[in-house]
JSON list of C-alpha atoms in Angstrom, two decimals:
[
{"chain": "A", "resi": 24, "resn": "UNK", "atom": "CA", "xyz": [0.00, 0.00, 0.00]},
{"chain": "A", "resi": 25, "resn": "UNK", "atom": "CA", "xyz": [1.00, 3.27, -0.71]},
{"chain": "A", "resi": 26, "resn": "UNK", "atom": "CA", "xyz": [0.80, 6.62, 2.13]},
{"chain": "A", "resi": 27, "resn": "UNK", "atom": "CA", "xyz": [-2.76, 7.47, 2.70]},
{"chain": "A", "resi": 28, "resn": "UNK", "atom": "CA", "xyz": [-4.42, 4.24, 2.14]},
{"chain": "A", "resi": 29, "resn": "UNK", "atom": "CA", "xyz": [-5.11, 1.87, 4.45]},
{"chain": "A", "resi": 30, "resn": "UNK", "atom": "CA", "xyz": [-6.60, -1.49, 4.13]},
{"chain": "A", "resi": 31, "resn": "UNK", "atom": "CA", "xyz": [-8.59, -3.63, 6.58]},
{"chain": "A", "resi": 32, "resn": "UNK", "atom": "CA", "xyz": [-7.03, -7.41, 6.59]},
{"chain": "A", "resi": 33, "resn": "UNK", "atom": "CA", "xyz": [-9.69, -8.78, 9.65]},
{"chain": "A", "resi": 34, "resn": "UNK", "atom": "CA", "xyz": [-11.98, -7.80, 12.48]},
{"chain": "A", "resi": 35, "resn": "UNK", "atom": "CA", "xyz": [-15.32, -5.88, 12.48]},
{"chain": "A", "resi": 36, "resn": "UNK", "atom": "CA", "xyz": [-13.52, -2.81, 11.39]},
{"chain": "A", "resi": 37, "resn": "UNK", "atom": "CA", "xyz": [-16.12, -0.76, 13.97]},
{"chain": "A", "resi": 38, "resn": "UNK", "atom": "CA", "xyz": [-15.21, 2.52, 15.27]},
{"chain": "A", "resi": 39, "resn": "UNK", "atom": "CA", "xyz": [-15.72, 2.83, 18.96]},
{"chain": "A", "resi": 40, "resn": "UNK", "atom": "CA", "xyz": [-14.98, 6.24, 20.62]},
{"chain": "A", "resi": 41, "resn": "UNK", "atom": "CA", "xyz": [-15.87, 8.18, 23.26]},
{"chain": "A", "resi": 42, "resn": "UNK", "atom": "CA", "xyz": [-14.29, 10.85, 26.30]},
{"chain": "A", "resi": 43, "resn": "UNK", "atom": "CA", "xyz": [-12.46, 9.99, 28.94]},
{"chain": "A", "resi": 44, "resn": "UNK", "atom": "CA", "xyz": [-13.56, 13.18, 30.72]},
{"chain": "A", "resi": 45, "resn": "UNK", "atom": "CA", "xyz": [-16.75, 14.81, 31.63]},
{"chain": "A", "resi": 46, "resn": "UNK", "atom": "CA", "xyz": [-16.34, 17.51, 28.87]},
{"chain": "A", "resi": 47, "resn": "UNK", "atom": "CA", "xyz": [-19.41, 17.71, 26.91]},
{"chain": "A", "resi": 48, "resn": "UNK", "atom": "CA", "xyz": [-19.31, 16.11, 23.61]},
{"chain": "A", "resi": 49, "resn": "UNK", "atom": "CA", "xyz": [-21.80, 15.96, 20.92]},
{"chain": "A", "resi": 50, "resn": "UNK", "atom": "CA", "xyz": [-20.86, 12.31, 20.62]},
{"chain": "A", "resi": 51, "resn": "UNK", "atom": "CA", "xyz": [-23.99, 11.03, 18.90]},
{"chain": "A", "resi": 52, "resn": "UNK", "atom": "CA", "xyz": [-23.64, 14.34, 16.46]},
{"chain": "A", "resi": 53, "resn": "UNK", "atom": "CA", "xyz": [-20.20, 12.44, 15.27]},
{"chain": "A", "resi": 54, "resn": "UNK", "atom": "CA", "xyz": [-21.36, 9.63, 14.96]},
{"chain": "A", "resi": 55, "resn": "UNK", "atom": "CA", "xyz": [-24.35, 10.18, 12.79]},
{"chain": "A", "resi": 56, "resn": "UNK", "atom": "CA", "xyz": [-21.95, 11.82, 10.76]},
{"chain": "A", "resi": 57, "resn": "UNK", "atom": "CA", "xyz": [-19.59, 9.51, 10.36]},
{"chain": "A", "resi": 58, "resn": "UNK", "atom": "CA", "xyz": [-22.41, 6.46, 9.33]},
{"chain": "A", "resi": 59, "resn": "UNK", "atom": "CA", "xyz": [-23.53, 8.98, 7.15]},
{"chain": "A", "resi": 60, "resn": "UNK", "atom": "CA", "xyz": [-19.95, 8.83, 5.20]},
{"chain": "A", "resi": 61, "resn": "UNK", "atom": "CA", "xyz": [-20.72, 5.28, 4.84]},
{"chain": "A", "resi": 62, "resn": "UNK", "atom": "CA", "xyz": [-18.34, 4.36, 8.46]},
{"chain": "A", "resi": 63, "resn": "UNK", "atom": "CA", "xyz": [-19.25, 1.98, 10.68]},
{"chain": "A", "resi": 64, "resn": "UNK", "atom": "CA", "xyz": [-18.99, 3.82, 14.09]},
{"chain": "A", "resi": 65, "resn": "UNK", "atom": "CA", "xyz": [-20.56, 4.03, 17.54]},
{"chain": "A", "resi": 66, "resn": "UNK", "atom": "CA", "xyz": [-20.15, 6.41, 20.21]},
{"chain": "A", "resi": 67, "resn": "UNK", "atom": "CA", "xyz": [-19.94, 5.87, 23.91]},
{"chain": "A", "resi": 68, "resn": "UNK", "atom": "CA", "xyz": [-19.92, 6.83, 27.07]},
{"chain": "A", "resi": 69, "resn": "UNK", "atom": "CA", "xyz": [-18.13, 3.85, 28.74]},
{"chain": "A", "resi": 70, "resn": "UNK", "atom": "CA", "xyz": [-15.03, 4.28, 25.74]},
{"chain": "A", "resi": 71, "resn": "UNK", "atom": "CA", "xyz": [-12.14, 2.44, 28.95]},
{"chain": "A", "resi": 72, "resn": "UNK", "atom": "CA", "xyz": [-14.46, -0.44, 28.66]},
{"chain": "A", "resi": 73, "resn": "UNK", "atom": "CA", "xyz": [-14.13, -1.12, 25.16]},
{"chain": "A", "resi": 74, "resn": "UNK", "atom": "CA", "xyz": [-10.58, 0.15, 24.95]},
{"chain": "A", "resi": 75, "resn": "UNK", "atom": "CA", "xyz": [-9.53, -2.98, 27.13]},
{"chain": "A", "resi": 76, "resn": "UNK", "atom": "CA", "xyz": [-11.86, -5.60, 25.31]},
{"chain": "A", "resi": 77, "resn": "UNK", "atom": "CA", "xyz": [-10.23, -4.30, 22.64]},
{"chain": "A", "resi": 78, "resn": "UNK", "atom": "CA", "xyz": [-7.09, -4.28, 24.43]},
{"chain": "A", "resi": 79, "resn": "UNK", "atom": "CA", "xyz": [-7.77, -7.66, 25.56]},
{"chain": "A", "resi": 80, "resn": "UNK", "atom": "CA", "xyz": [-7.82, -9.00, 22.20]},
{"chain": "A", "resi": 81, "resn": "UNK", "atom": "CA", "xyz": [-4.50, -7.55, 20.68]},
{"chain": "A", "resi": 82, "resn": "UNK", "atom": "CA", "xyz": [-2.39, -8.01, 23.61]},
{"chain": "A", "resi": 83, "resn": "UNK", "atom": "CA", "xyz": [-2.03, -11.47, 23.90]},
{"chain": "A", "resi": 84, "resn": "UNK", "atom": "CA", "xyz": [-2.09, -12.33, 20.29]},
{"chain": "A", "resi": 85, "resn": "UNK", "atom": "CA", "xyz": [0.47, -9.85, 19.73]},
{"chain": "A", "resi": 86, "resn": "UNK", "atom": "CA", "xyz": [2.95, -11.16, 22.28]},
{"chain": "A", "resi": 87, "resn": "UNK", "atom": "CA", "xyz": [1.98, -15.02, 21.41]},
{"chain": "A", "resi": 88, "resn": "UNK", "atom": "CA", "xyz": [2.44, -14.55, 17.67]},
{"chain": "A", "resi": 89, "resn": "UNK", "atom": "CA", "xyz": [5.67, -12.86, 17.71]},
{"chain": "A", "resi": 90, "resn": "UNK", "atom": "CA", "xyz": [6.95, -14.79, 20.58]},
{"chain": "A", "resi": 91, "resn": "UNK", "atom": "CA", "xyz": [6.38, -17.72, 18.42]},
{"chain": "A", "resi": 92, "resn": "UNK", "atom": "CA", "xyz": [6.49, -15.73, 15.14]},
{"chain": "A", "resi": 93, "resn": "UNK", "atom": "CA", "xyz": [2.97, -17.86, 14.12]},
{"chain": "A", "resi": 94, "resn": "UNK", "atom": "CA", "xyz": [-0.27, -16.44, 12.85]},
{"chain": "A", "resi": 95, "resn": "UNK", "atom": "CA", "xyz": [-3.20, -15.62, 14.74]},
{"chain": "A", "resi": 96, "resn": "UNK", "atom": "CA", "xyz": [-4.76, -19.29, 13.95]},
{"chain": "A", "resi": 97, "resn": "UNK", "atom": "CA", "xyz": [-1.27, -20.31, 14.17]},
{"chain": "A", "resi": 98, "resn": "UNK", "atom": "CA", "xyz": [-1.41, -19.86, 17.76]},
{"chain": "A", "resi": 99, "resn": "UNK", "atom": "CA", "xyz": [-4.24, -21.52, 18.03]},
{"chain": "A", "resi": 100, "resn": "UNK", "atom": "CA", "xyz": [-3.97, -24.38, 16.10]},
{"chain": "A", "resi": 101, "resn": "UNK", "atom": "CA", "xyz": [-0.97, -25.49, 18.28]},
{"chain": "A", "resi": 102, "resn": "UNK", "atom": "CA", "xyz": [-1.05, -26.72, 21.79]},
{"chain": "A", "resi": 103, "resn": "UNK", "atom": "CA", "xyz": [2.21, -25.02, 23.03]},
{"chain": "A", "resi": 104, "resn": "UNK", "atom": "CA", "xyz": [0.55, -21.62, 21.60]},
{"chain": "A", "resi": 105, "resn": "UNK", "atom": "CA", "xyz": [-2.84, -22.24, 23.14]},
{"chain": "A", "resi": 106, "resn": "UNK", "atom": "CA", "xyz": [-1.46, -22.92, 26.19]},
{"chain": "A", "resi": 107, "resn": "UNK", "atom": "CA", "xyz": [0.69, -19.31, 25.61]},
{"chain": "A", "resi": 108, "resn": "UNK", "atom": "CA", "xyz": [-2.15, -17.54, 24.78]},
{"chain": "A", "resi": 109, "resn": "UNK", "atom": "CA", "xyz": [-4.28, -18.35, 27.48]},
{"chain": "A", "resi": 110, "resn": "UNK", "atom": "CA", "xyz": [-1.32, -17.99, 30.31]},
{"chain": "A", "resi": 111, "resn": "UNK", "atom": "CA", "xyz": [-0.87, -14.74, 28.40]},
{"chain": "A", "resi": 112, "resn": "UNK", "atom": "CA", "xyz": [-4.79, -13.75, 28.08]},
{"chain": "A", "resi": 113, "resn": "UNK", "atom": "CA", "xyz": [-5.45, -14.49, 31.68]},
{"chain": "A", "resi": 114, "resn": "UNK", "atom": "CA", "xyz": [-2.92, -12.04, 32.99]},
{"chain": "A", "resi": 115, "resn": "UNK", "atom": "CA", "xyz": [-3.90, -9.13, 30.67]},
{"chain": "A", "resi": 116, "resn": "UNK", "atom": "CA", "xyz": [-7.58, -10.05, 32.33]},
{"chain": "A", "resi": 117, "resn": "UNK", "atom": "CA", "xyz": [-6.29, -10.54, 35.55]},
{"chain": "A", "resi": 118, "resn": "UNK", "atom": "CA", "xyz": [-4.88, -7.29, 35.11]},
{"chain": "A", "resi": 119, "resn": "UNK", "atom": "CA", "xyz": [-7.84, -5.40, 34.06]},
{"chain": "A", "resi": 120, "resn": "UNK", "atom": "CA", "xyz": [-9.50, -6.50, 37.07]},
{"chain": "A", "resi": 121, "resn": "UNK", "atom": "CA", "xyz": [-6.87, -4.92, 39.34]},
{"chain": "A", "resi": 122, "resn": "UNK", "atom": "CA", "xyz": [-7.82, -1.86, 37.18]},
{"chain": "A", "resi": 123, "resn": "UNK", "atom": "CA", "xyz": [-11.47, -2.15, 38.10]},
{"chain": "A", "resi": 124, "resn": "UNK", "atom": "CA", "xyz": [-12.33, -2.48, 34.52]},
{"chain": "A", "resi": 125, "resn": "UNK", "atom": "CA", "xyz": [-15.96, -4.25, 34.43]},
{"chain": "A", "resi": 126, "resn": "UNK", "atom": "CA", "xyz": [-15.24, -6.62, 31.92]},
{"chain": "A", "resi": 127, "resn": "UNK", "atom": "CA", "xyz": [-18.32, -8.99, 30.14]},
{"chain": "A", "resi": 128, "resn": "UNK", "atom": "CA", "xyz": [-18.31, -12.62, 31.79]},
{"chain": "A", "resi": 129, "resn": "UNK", "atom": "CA", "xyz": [-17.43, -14.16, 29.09]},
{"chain": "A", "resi": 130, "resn": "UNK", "atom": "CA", "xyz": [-14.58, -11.89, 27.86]},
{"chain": "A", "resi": 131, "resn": "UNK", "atom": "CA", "xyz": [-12.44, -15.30, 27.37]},
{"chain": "A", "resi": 132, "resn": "UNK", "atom": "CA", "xyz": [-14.82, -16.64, 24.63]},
{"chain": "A", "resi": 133, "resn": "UNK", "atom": "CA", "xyz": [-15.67, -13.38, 22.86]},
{"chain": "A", "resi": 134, "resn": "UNK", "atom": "CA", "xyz": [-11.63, -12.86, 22.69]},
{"chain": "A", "resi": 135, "resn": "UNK", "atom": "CA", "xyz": [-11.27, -16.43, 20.82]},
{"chain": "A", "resi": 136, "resn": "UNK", "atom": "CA", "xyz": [-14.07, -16.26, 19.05]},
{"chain": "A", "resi": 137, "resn": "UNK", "atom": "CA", "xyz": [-12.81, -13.01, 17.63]},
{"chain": "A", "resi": 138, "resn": "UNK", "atom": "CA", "xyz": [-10.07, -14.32, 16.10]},
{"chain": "A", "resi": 139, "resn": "UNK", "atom": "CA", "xyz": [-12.26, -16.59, 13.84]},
{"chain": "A", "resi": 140, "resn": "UNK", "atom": "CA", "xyz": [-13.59, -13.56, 12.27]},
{"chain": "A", "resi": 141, "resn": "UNK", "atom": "CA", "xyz": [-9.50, -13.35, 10.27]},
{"chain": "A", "resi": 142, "resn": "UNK", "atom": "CA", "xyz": [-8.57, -14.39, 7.98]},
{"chain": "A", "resi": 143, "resn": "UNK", "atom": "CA", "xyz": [-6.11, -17.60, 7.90]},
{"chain": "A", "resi": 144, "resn": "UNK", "atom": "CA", "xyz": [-3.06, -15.91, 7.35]},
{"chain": "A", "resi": 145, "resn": "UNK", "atom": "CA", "xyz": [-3.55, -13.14, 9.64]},
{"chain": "A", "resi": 146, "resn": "UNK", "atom": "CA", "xyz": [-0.21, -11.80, 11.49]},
{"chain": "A", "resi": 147, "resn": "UNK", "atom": "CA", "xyz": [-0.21, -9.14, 14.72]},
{"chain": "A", "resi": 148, "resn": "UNK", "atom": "CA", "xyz": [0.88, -5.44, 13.47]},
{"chain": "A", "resi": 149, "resn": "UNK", "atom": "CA", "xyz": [3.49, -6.30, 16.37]},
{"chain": "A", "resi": 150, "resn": "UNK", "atom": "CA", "xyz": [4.89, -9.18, 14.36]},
{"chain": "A", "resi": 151, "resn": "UNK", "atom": "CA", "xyz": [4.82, -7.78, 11.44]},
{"chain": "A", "resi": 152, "resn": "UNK", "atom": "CA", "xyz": [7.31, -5.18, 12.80]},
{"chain": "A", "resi": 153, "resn": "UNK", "atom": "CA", "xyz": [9.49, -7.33, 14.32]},
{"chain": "A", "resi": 154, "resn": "UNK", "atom": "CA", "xyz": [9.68, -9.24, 11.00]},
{"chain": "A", "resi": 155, "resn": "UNK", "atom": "CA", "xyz": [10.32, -5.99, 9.31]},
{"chain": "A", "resi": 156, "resn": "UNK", "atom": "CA", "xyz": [12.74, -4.16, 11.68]},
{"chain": "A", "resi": 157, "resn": "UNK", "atom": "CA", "xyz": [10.66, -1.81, 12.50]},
{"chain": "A", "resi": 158, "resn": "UNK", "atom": "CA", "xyz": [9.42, 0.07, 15.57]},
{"chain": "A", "resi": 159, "resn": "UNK", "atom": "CA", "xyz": [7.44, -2.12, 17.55]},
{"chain": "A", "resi": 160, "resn": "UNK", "atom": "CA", "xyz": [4.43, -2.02, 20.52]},
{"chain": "A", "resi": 161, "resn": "UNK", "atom": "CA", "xyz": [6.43, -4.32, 22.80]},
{"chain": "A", "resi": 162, "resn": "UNK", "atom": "CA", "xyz": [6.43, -1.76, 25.43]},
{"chain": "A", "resi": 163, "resn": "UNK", "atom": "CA", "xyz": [2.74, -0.81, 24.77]},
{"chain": "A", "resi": 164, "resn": "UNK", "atom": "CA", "xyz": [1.27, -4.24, 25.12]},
{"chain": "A", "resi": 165, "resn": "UNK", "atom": "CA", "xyz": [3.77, -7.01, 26.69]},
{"chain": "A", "resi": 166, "resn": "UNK", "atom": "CA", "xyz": [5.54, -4.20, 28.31]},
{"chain": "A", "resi": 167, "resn": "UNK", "atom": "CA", "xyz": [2.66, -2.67, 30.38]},
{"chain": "A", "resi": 168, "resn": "UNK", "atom": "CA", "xyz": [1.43, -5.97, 31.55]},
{"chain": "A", "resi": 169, "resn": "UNK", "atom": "CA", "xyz": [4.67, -6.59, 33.13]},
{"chain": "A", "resi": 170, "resn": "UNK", "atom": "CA", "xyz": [5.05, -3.24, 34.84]},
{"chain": "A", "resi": 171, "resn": "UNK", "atom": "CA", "xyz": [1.26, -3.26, 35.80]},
{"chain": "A", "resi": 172, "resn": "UNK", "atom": "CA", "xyz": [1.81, -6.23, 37.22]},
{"chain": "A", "resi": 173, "resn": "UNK", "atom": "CA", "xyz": [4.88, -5.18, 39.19]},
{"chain": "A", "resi": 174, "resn": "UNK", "atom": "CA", "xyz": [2.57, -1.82, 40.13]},
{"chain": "A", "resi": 175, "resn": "UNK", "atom": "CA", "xyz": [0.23, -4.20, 41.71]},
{"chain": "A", "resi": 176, "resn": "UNK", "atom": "CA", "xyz": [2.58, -7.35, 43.26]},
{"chain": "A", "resi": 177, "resn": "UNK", "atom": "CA", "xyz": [1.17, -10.15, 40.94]},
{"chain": "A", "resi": 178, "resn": "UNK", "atom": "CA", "xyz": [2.83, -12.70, 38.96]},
{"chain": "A", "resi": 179, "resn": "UNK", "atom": "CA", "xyz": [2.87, -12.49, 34.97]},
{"chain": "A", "resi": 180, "resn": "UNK", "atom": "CA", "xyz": [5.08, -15.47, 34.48]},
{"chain": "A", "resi": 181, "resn": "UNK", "atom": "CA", "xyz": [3.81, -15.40, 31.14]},
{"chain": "A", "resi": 182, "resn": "UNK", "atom": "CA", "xyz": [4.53, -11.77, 29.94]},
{"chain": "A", "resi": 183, "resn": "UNK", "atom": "CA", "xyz": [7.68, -12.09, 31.86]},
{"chain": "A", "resi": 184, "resn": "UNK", "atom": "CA", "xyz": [9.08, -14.95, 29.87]},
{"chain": "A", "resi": 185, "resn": "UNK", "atom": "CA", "xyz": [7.71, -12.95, 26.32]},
{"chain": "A", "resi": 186, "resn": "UNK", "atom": "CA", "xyz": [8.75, -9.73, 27.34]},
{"chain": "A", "resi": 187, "resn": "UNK", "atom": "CA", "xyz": [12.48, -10.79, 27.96]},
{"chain": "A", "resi": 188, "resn": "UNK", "atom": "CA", "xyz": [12.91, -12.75, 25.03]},
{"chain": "A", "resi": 189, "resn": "UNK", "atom": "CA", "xyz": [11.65, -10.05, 22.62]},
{"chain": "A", "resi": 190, "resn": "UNK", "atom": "CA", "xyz": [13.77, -7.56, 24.66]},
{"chain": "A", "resi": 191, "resn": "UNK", "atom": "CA", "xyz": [16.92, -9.91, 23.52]},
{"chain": "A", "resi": 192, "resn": "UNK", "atom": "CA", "xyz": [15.74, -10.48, 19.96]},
{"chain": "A", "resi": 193, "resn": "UNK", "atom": "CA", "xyz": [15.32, -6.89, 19.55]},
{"chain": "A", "resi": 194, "resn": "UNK", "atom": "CA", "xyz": [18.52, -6.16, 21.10]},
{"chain": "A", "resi": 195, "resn": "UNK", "atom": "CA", "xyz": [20.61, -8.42, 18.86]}
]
């Protein structure tokens, strides 16, 4: 692709946003707007909830499938992956919790079943630029859950074990 043009690979491709503050926002105003411009988007008023299901989601994947430098259904179509992924999803959820985000009850199953919706050959942004060279969101998504973690005294053996062996392979 060329500057200026992006391309949606996977997912709902849904925009969700919404204020973190109390300012007042014409929210619904933009998005009326915006499905009138043909974009699929929905405002609201709870935006940290959806940020972390969303969060949720890419955070795991993105540490499992460039720890393991697999695709999404990569991941899951191995047992050593699965059993990454879901060391790796239960501590992003875990912490969440600490965060006192309110997360659905079945968060688990929405996040799996949400990576049916790509397509077969579907790699993390994340492992895409560590395959590239490029920049990369270690410290946004494997990164935080390990100093979150530390921030709150609980275990991520998990993102622990991921975060220091990107660290090396980024470092070499």
């Amino acid at each position: 692709l060329r500057p200026g043009v992006i391309q949606r690979i996977g997912g709902s491709g849904k925009l969700f946003f919404g204020s973190e503050s109390d300012l007042p926002v014409d929210g619904k105003g933009i998005e009326t707007t915006l499905l009138a411009a043909g974009i699929e988007a929905e405002y609201s008023k709870d935006i940290e909830n959806i940020v972390w299901e969303k969060y949720i989601f890419i955070c795991p994947f993105a540490s499992a499938t460039t720890f393991l430098d697999r695709t999404i259904q990569g991941v899951l179509d191995d047992d050593k992956g699965k059993e990454l992924f879901d060391g790796l999803l239960g501590e992003v959820i875990n912490i969440a919790e600490r965060q006192d985000v309110h997360l659905q009850e079945d968060i688990r199953k929405i996040t799996i079943d949400k990576a049916f919706t790509f397509p077969n050959g579907t790699k993390t942004s994340m492992h895409k630029d560590f395959e590239d060279g490029k920049k990369t969101e270690i410290d946004t998504f494997t990164g935080y859950i390990v100093k979150a973690a530390r921030k709150h005294g609980i275990s991520v053996p998990h993102h622990d074990k991921v975060f220091k062996a990107l660290q090396n392979r980024l470092n070499t």
